[in-house]
PDB file of C-alpha atoms and ligand atoms in Angstrom:
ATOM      1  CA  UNK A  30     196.150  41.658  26.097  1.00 95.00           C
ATOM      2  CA  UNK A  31     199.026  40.055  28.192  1.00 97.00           C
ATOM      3  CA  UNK A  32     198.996  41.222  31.497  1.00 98.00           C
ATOM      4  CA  UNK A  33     202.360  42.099  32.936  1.00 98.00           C
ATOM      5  CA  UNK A  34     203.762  42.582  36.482  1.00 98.00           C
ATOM      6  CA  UNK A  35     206.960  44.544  37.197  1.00 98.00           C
ATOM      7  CA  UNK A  36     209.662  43.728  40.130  1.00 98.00           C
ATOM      8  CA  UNK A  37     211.774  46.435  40.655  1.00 98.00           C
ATOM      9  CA  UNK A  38     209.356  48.740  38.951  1.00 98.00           C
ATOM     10  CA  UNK A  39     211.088  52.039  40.301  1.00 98.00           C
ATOM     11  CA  UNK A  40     214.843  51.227  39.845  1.00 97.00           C
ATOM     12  CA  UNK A  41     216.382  51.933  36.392  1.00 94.00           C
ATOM     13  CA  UNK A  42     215.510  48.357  34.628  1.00 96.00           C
ATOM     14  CA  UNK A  43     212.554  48.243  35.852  1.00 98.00           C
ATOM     15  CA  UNK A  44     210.788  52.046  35.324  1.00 98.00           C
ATOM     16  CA  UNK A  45     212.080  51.876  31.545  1.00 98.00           C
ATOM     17  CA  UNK A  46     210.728  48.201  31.223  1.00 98.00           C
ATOM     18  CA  UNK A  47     207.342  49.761  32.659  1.00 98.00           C
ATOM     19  CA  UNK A  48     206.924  52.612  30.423  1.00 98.00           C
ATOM     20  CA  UNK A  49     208.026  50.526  27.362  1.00 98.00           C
ATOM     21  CA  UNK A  50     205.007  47.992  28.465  1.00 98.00           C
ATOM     22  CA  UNK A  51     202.435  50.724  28.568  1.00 98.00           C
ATOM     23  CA  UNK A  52     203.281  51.759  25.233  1.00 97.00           C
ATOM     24  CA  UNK A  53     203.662  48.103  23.994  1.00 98.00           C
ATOM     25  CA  UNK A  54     200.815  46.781  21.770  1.00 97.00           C
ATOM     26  CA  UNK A  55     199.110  43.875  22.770  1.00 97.00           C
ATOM     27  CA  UNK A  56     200.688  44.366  26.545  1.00 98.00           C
ATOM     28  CA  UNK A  57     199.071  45.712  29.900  1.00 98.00           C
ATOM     29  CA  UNK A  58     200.644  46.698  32.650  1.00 98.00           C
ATOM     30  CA  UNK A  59     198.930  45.549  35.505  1.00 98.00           C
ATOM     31  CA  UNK A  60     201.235  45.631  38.461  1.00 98.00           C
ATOM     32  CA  UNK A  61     203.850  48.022  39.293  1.00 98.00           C
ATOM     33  CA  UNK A  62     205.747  46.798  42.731  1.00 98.00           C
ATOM     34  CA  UNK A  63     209.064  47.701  44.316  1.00 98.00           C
ATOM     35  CA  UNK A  64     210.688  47.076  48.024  1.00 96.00           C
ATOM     36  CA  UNK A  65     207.841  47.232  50.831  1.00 94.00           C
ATOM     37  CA  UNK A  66     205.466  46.730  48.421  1.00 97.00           C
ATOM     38  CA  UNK A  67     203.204  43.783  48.974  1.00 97.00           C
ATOM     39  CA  UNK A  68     203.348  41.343  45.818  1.00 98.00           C
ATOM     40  CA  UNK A  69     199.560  40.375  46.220  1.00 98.00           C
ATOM     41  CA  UNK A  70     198.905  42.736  42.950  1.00 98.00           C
ATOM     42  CA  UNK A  71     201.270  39.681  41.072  1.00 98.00           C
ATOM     43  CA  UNK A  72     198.503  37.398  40.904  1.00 97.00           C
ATOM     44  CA  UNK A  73     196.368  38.285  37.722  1.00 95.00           C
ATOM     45  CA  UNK A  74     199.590  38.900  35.618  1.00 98.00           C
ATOM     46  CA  UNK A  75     200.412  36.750  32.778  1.00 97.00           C
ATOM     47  CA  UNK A  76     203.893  37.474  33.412  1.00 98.00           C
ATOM     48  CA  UNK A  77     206.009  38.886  35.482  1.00 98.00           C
ATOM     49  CA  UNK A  78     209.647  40.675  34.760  1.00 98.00           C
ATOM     50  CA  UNK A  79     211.707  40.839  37.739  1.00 98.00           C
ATOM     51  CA  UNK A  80     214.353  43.464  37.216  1.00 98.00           C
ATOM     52  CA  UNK A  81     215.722  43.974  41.007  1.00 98.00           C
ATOM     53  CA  UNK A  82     218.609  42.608  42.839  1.00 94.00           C
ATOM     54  CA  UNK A  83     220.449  39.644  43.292  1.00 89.00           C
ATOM     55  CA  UNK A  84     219.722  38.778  46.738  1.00 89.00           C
ATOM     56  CA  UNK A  85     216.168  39.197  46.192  1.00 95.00           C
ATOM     57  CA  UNK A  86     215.070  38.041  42.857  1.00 97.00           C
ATOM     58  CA  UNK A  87     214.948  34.054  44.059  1.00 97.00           C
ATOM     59  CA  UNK A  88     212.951  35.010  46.579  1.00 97.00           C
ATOM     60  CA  UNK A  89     210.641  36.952  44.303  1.00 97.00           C
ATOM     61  CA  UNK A  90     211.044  33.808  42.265  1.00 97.00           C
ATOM     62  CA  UNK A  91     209.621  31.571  44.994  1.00 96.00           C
ATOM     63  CA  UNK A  92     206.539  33.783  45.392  1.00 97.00           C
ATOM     64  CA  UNK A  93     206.049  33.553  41.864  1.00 97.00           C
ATOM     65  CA  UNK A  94     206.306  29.857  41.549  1.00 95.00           C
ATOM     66  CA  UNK A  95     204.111  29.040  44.527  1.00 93.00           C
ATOM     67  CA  UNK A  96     200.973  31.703  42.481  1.00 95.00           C
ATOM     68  CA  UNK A  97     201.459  29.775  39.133  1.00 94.00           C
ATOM     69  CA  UNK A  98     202.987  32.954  37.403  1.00 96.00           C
ATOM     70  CA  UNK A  99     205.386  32.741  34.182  1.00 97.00           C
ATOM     71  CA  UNK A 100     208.365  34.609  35.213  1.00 98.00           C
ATOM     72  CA  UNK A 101     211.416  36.623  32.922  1.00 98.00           C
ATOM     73  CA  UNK A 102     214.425  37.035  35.370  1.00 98.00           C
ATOM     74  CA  UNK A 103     216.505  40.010  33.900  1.00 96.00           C
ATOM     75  CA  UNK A 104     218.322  40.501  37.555  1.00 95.00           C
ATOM     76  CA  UNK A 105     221.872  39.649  37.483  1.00 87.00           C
ATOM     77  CA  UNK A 106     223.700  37.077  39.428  1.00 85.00           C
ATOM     78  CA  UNK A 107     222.226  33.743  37.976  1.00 90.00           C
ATOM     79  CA  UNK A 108     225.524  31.543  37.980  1.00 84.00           C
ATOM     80  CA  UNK A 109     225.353  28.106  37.657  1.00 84.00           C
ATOM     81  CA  UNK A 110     224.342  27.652  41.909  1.00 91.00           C
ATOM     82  CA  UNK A 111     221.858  29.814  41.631  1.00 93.00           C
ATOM     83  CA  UNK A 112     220.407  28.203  38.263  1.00 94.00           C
ATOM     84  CA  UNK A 113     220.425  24.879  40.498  1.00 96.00           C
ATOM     85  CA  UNK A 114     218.323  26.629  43.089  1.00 96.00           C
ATOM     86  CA  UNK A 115     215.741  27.901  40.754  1.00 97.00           C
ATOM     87  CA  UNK A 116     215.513  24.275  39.024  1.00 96.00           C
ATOM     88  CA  UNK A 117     214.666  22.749  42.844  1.00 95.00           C
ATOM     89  CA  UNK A 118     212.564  25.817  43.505  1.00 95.00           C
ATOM     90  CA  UNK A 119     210.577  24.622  40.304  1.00 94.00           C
ATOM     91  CA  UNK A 120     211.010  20.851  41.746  1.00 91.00           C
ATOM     92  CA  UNK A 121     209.332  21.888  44.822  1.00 89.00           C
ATOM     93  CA  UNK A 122     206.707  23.462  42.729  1.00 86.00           C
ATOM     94  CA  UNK A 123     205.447  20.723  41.209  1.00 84.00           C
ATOM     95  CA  UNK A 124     205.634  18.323  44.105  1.00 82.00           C
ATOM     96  CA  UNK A 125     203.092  21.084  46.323  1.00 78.00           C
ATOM     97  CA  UNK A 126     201.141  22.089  43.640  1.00 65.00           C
ATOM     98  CA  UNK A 127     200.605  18.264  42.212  1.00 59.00           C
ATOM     99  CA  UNK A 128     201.563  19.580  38.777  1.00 62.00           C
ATOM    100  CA  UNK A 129     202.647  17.464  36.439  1.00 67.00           C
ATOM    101  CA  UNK A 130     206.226  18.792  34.360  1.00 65.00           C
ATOM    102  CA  UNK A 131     203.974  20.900  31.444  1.00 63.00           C
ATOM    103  CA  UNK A 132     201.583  22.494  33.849  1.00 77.00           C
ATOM    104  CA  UNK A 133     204.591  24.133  35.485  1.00 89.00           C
ATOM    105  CA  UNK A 134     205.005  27.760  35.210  1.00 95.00           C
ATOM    106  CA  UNK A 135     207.654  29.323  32.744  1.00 97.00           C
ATOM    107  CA  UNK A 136     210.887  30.585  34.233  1.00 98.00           C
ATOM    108  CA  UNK A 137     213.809  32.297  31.774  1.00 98.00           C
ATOM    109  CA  UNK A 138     216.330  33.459  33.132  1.00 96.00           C
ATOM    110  CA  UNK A 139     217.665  36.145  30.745  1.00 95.00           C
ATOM    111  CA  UNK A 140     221.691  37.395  31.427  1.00 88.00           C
ATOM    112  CA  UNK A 141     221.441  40.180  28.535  1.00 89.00           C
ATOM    113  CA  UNK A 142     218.349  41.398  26.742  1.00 95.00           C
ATOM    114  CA  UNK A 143     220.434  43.376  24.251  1.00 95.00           C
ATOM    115  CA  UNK A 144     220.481  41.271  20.483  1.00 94.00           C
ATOM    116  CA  UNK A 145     224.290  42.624  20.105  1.00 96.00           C
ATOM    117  CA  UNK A 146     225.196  40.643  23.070  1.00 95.00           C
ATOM    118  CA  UNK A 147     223.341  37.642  23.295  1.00 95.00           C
ATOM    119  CA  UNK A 148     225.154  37.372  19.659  1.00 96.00           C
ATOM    120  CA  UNK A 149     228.308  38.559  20.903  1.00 97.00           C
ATOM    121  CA  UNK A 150     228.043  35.366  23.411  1.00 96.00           C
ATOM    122  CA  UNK A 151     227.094  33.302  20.402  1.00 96.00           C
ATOM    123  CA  UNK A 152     230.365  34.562  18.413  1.00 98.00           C
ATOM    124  CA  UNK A 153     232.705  33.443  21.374  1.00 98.00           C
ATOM    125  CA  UNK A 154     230.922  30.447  21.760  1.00 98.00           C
ATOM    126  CA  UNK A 155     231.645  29.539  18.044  1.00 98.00           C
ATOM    127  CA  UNK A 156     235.589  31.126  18.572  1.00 98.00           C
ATOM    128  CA  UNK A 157     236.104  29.748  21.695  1.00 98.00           C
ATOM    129  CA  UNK A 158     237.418  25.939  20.436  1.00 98.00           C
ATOM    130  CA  UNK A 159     240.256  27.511  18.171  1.00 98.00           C
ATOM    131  CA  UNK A 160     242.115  29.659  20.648  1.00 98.00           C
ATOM    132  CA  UNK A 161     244.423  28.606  23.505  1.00 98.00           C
ATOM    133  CA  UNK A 162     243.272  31.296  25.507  1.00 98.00           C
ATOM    134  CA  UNK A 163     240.221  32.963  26.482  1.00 98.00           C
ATOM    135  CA  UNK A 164     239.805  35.925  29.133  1.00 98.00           C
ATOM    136  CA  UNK A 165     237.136  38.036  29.179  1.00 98.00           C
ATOM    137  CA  UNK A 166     237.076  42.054  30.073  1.00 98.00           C
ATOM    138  CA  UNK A 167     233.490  43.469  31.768  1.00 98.00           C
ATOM    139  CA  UNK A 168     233.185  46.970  32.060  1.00 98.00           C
ATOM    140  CA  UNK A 169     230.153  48.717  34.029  1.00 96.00           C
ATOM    141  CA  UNK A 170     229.197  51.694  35.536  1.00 95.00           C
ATOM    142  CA  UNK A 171     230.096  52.225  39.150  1.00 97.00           C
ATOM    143  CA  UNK A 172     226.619  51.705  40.620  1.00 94.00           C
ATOM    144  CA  UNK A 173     226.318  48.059  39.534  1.00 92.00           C
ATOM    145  CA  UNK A 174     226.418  45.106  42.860  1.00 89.00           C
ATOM    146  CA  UNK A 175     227.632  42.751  41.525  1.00 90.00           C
ATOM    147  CA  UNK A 176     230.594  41.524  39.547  1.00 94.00           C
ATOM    148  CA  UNK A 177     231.553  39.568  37.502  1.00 94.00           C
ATOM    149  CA  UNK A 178     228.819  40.562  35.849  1.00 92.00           C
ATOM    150  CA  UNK A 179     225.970  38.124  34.774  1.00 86.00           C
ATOM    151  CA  UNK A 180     226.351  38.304  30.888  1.00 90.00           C
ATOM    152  CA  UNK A 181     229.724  37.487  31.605  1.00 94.00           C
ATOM    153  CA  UNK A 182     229.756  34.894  34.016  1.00 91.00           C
ATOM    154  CA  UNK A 183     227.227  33.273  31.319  1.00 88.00           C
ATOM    155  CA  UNK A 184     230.410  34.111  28.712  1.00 94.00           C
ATOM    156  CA  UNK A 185     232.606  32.530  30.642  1.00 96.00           C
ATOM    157  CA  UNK A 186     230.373  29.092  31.004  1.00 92.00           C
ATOM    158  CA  UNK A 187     229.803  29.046  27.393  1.00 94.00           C
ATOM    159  CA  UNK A 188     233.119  29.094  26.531  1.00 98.00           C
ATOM    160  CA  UNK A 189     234.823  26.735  28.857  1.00 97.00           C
ATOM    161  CA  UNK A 190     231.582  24.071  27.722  1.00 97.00           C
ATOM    162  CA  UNK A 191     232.855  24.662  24.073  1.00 98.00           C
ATOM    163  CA  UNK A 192     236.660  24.408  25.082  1.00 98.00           C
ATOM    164  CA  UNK A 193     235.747  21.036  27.180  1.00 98.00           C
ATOM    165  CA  UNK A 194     233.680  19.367  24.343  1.00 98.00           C
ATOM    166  CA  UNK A 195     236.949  20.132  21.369  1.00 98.00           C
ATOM    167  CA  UNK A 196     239.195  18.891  24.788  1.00 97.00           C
ATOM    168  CA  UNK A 197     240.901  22.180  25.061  1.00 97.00           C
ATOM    169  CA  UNK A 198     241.864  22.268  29.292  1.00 91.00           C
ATOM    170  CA  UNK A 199     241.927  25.723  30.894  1.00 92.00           C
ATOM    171  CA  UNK A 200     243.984  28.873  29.272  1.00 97.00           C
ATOM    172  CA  UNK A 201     247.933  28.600  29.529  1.00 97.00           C
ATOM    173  CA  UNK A 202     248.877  30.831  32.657  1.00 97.00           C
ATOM    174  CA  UNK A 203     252.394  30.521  33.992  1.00 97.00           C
ATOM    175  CA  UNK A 204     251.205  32.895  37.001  1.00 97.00           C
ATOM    176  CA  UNK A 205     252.901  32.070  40.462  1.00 97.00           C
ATOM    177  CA  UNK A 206     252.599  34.907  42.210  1.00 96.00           C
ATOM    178  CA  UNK A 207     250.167  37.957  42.277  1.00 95.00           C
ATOM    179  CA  UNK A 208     248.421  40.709  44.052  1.00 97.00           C
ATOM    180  CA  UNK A 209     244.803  39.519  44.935  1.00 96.00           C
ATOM    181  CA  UNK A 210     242.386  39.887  42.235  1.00 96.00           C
ATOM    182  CA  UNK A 211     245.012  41.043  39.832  1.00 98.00           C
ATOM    183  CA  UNK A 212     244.186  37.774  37.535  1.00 98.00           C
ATOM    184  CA  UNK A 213     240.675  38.639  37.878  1.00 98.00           C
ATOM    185  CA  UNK A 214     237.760  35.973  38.487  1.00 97.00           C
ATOM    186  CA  UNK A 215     238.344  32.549  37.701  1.00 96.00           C
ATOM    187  CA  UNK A 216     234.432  31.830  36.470  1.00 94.00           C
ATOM    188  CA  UNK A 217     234.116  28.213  34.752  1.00 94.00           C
ATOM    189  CA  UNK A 218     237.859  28.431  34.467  1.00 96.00           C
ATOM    190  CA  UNK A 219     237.979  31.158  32.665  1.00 98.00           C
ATOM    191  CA  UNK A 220     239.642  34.411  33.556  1.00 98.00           C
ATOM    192  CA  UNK A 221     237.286  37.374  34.011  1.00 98.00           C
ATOM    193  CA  UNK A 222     238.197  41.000  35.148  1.00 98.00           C
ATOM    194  CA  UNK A 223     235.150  43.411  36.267  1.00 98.00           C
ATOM    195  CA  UNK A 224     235.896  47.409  35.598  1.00 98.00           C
ATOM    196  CA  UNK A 225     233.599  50.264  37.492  1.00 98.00           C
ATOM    197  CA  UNK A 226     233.734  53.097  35.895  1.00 98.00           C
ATOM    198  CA  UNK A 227     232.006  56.179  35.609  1.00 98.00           C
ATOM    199  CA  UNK A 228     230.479  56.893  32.337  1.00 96.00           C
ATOM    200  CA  UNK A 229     230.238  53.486  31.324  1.00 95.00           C
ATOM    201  CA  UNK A 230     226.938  51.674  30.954  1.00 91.00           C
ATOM    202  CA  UNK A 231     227.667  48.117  30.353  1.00 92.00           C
ATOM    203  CA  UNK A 232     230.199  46.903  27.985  1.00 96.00           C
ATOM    204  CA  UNK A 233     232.033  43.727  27.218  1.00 98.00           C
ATOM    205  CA  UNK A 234     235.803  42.276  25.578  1.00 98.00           C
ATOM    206  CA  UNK A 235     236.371  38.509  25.237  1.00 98.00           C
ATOM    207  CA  UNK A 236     239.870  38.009  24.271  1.00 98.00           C
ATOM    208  CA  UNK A 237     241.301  34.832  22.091  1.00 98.00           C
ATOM    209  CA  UNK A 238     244.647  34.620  21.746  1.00 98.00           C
ATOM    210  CA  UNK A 239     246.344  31.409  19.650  1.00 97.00           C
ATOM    211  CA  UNK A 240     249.548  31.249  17.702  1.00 97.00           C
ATOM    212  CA  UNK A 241     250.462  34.802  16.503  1.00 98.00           C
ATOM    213  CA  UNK A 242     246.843  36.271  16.357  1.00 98.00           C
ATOM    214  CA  UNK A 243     244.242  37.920  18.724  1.00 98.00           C
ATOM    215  CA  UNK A 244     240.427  37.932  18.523  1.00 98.00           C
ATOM    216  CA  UNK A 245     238.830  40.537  20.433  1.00 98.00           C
ATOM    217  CA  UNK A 246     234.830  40.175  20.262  1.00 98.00           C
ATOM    218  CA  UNK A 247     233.841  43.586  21.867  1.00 98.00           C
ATOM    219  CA  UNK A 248     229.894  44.847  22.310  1.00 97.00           C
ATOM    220  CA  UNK A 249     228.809  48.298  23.643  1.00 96.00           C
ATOM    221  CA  UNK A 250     225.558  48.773  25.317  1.00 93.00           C
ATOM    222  CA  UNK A 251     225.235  52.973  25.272  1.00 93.00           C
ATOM    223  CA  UNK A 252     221.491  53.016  26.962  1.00 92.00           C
ATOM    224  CA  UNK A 253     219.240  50.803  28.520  1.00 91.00           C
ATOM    225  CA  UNK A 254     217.038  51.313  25.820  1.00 94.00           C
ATOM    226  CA  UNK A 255     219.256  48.184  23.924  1.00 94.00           C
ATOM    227  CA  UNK A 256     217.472  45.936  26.342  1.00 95.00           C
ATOM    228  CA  UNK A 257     214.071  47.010  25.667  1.00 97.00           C
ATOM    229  CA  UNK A 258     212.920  44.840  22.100  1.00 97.00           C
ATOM    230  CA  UNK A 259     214.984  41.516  24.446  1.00 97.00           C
ATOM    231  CA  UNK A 260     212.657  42.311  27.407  1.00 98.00           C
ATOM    232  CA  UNK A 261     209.406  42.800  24.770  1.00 98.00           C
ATOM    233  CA  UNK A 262     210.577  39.416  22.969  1.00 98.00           C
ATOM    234  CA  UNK A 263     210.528  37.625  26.181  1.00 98.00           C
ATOM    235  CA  UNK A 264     207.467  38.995  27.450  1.00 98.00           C
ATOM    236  CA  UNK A 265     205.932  38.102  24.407  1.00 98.00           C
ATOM    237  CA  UNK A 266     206.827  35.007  24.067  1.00 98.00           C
ATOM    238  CA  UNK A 267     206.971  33.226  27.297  1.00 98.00           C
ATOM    239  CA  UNK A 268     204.445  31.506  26.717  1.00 96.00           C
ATOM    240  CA  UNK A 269     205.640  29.714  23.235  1.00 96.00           C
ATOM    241  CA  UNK A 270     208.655  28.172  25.398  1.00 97.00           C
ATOM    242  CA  UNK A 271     208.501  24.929  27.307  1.00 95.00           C
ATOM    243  CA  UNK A 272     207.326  24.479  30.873  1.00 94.00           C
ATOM    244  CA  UNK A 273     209.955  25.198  33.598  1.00 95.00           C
ATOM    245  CA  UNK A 274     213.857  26.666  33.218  1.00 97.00           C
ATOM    246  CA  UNK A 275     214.929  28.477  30.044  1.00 97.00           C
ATOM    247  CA  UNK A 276     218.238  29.958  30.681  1.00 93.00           C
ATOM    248  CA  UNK A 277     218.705  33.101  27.543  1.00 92.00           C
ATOM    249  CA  UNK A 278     216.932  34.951  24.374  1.00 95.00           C
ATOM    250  CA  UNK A 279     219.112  32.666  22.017  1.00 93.00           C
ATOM    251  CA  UNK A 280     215.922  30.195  21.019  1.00 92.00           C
ATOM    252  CA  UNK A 281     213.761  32.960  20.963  1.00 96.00           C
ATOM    253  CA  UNK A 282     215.733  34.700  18.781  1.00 96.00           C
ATOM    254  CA  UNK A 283     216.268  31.357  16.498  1.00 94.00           C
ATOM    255  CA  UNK A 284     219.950  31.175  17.248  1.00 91.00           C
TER     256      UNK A 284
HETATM  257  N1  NAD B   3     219.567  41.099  31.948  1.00 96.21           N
HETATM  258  C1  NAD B   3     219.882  42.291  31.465  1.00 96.21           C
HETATM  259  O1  NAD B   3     219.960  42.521  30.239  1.00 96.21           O
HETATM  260  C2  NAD B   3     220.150  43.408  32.431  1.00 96.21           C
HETATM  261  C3  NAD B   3     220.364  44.707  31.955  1.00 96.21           C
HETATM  262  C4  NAD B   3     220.566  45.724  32.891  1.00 96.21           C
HETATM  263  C5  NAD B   3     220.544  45.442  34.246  1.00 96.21           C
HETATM  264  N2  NAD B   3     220.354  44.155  34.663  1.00 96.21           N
HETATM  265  C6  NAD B   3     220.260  43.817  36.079  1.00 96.21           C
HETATM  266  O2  NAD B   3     218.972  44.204  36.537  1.00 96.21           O
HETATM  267  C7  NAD B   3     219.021  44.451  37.935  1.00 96.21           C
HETATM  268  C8  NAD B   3     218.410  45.818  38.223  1.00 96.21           C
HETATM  269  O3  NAD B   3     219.238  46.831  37.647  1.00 96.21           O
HETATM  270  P1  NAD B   3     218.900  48.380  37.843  1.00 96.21           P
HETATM  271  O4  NAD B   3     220.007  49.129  37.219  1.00 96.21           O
HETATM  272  O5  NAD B   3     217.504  48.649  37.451  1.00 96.21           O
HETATM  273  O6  NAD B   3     219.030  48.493  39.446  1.00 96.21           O
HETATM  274  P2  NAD B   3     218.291  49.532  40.410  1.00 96.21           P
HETATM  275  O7  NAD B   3     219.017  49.463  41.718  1.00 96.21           O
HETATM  276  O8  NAD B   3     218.116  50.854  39.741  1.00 96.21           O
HETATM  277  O9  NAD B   3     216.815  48.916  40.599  1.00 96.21           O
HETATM  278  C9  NAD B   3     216.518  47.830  41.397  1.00 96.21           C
HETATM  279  C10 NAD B   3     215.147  48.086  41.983  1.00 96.21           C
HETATM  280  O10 NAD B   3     214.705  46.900  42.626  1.00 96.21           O
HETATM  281  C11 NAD B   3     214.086  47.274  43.833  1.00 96.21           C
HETATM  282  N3  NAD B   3     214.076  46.116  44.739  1.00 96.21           N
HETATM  283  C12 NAD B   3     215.077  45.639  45.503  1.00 96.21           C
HETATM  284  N4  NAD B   3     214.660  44.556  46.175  1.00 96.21           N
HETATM  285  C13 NAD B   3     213.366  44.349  45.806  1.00 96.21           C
HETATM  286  C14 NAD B   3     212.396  43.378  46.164  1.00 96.21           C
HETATM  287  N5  NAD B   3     212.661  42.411  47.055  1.00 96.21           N
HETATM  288  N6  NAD B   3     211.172  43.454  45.585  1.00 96.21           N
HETATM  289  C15 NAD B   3     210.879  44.431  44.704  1.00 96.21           C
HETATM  290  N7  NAD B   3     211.744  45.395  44.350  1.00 96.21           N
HETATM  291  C16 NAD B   3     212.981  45.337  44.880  1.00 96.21           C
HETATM  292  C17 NAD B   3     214.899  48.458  44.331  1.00 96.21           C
HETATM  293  O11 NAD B   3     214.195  49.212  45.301  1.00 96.21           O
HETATM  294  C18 NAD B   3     215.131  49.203  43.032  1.00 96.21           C
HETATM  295  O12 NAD B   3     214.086  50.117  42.762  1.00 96.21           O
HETATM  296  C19 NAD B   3     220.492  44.317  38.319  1.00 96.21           C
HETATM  297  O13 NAD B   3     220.744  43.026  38.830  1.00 96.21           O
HETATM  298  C20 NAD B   3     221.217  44.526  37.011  1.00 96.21           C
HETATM  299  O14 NAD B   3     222.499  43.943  37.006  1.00 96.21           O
HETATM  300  C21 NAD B   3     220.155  43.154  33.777  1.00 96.21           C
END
C-alpha cells in the first residue's frame, strides 16, 4: 500500500483527489490536512499531493523537503521563478540533510493532470515552429486566483523554447498603443489572455496563425474528474522518476 497525504484536502482539488485515493487500489490515505491544520500527520506518507494555493504550496513544499517526503505539486502558479525556488529549496535539502543527489526526495510539479491537455501542450509544442504567431486564450471559472493560469503559462514556455530553437523571434505585433491588459500577458513572450467566467471549468485555445491559415488547438476540461487518472498516475509513480525536480505527466505518460 502507498501511503498518501493530502494538502488542501477540503478545497475542491483536494476532497475529490481524497475520495478517489480511498477508492484507489493499492493506495491509502493516511493524512487528510487543510489550513490550521498541523502537518505533523505528513510524516509516514509515501507521498504527498498538495492541491492548495499558490502562496502556500512552496511553503508546504519546504516542510516536505526538510521530512524526506516525495511530493506531486498540482497547485497552480509554478512559473519559471518559482520552479527556480523549488530547485534551491531541493539544493538546501541536500546540503542539511547530507544527502547525496539520488537520496533526495521526489518533487513534480504537475501544471495539468488532465491526458487531453498535457497532449494539447504537446500538439502546440510540435505546431509552434511553423507559425509566425502564437497567442494563447485561458478560460476559467470565476473562483480561480490566479491568472494566467498555470497550464498556460507552461504553454506559453513551451512554445517560445520551440520558436527559439527553429530561430523564430517573438509573434509579429504592430501594437503602439492600448488599454492596459488589452494585449493580455506577455508570458515567455508569448501573448496570453485569462477569461473568468461563470460556468466555465477550465478550458484552453492556442492560436497559430502563418500565411493564409489558422491553427486553433482547443481542450475542454468539463469536471474535475479529468484530473483524477493524472493525479493517480503521479501518485503511482513517483517513485519510478528520478531524484529531485520533475516539471509535468509527459514522461510518465511516455510522451
Ligand atoms: N494541476 C492541475 O491539473 C489543477 C487542476 C485544478 C486545479 N488546480 C489548482 O489546484 C489548486 C487548488 O484548486 P481548488 O479548486 O481545489 O481550490 P480550493 O480553494 O477549493 O482549495 C484549496 C484548499 O487549500 C486549502 N489551503 C490553503 N492554504 C493551505 C495551507 N497552507 N495548507 C493546507 N491547506 C491549505 C484551502 O483551505 C482550501 O481548502 C489551485 O491552485 C488550482 O489552480 C490544478
Amino acid at each position: 500500500m502507498i501511503k498518501v497525504g493530502v494538502l488542501g484536502a477540503r478545497g475542491q482539488m483536494g476532497s475529490l483527489v481524497c475520495q478517489t485515493v480511498r477508492g484507489a487500489d493499492g493506495l491509502e490515505l493516511a493524512a487528510e490536512v487543510d489550513l490550521g491544520d498541523s502537518l505533523d500527520v505528513l510524516e509516514g506518507c509515501a507521498v504527498v499531493v498538495d492541491f492548495t494555493r499558490p502562496d502556500a504550496a512552496l511553503e508546504n513544499l519546504r516542510w516536505c523537503l526538510e521530512h524526506g517526503l516525495d511530493v506531486v505539486v498540482g497547485t497552480s502558479g509554478f512559473d519559471t521563478d518559482r520552479l527556480a525556488q523549488v530547485r534551491e529549496l531541493l539544493t538546501e535539502a541536500a546540503q542539511q540533510g547530507d544527502s547525496t543527489e539520488a537520496a533526495l526526495p521526489k518533487v513534480l510539479v504537475v501544471p495539468n493532470f488532465s491526458v487531453g491537455a498535457v497532449l494539447m501542450m504537446k500538439f502546440a509544442e510540435q505546431a509552434a515552429r511553423f507559425f509566425d504567431s502564437a497567442e494563447i486564450i485561458e478560460l476559467h471559472h470565476p473562483a480561480k486566483v490566479d491568472a494566467p493560469s498555470g497550464t498556460a503559462a507552461r504553454t506559453a514556455a513551451m512554445i517560445q523554447a520551440a520558436r527559439a530553437a527553429a530561430g523564430l523571434g517573438a509573434s509579429p505585433d504592430a501594437t503602439t498603443t492600448e488599454q492596459p491588459g488589452a494585449r493580455g500577458a506577455s508570458v515567455a513572450e508569448v501573448r496570453v489572455h485569462s477569461v473568468r467566467l461563470a460556468g466555465l471549468v477550465a478550458h484552453q485555445e492556442v492560436l497559430f496563425g502563418g500565411s493564409g491559415e489558422i491553427l486553433t488547438i482547443r481542450h475542454d476540461s468539463l469536471d474535475r474528474a479529468s484530473f483524477m487518472p493524472g493525479v493517480l498516475l503521479a501518485v503511482r509513480r513517483i517513485e519510478s522518476l528520478p531524484a529531485g525536480l520533475t516539471v509535468g505527466l509527459d514522461s510518465l505518460l511516455g510522451l
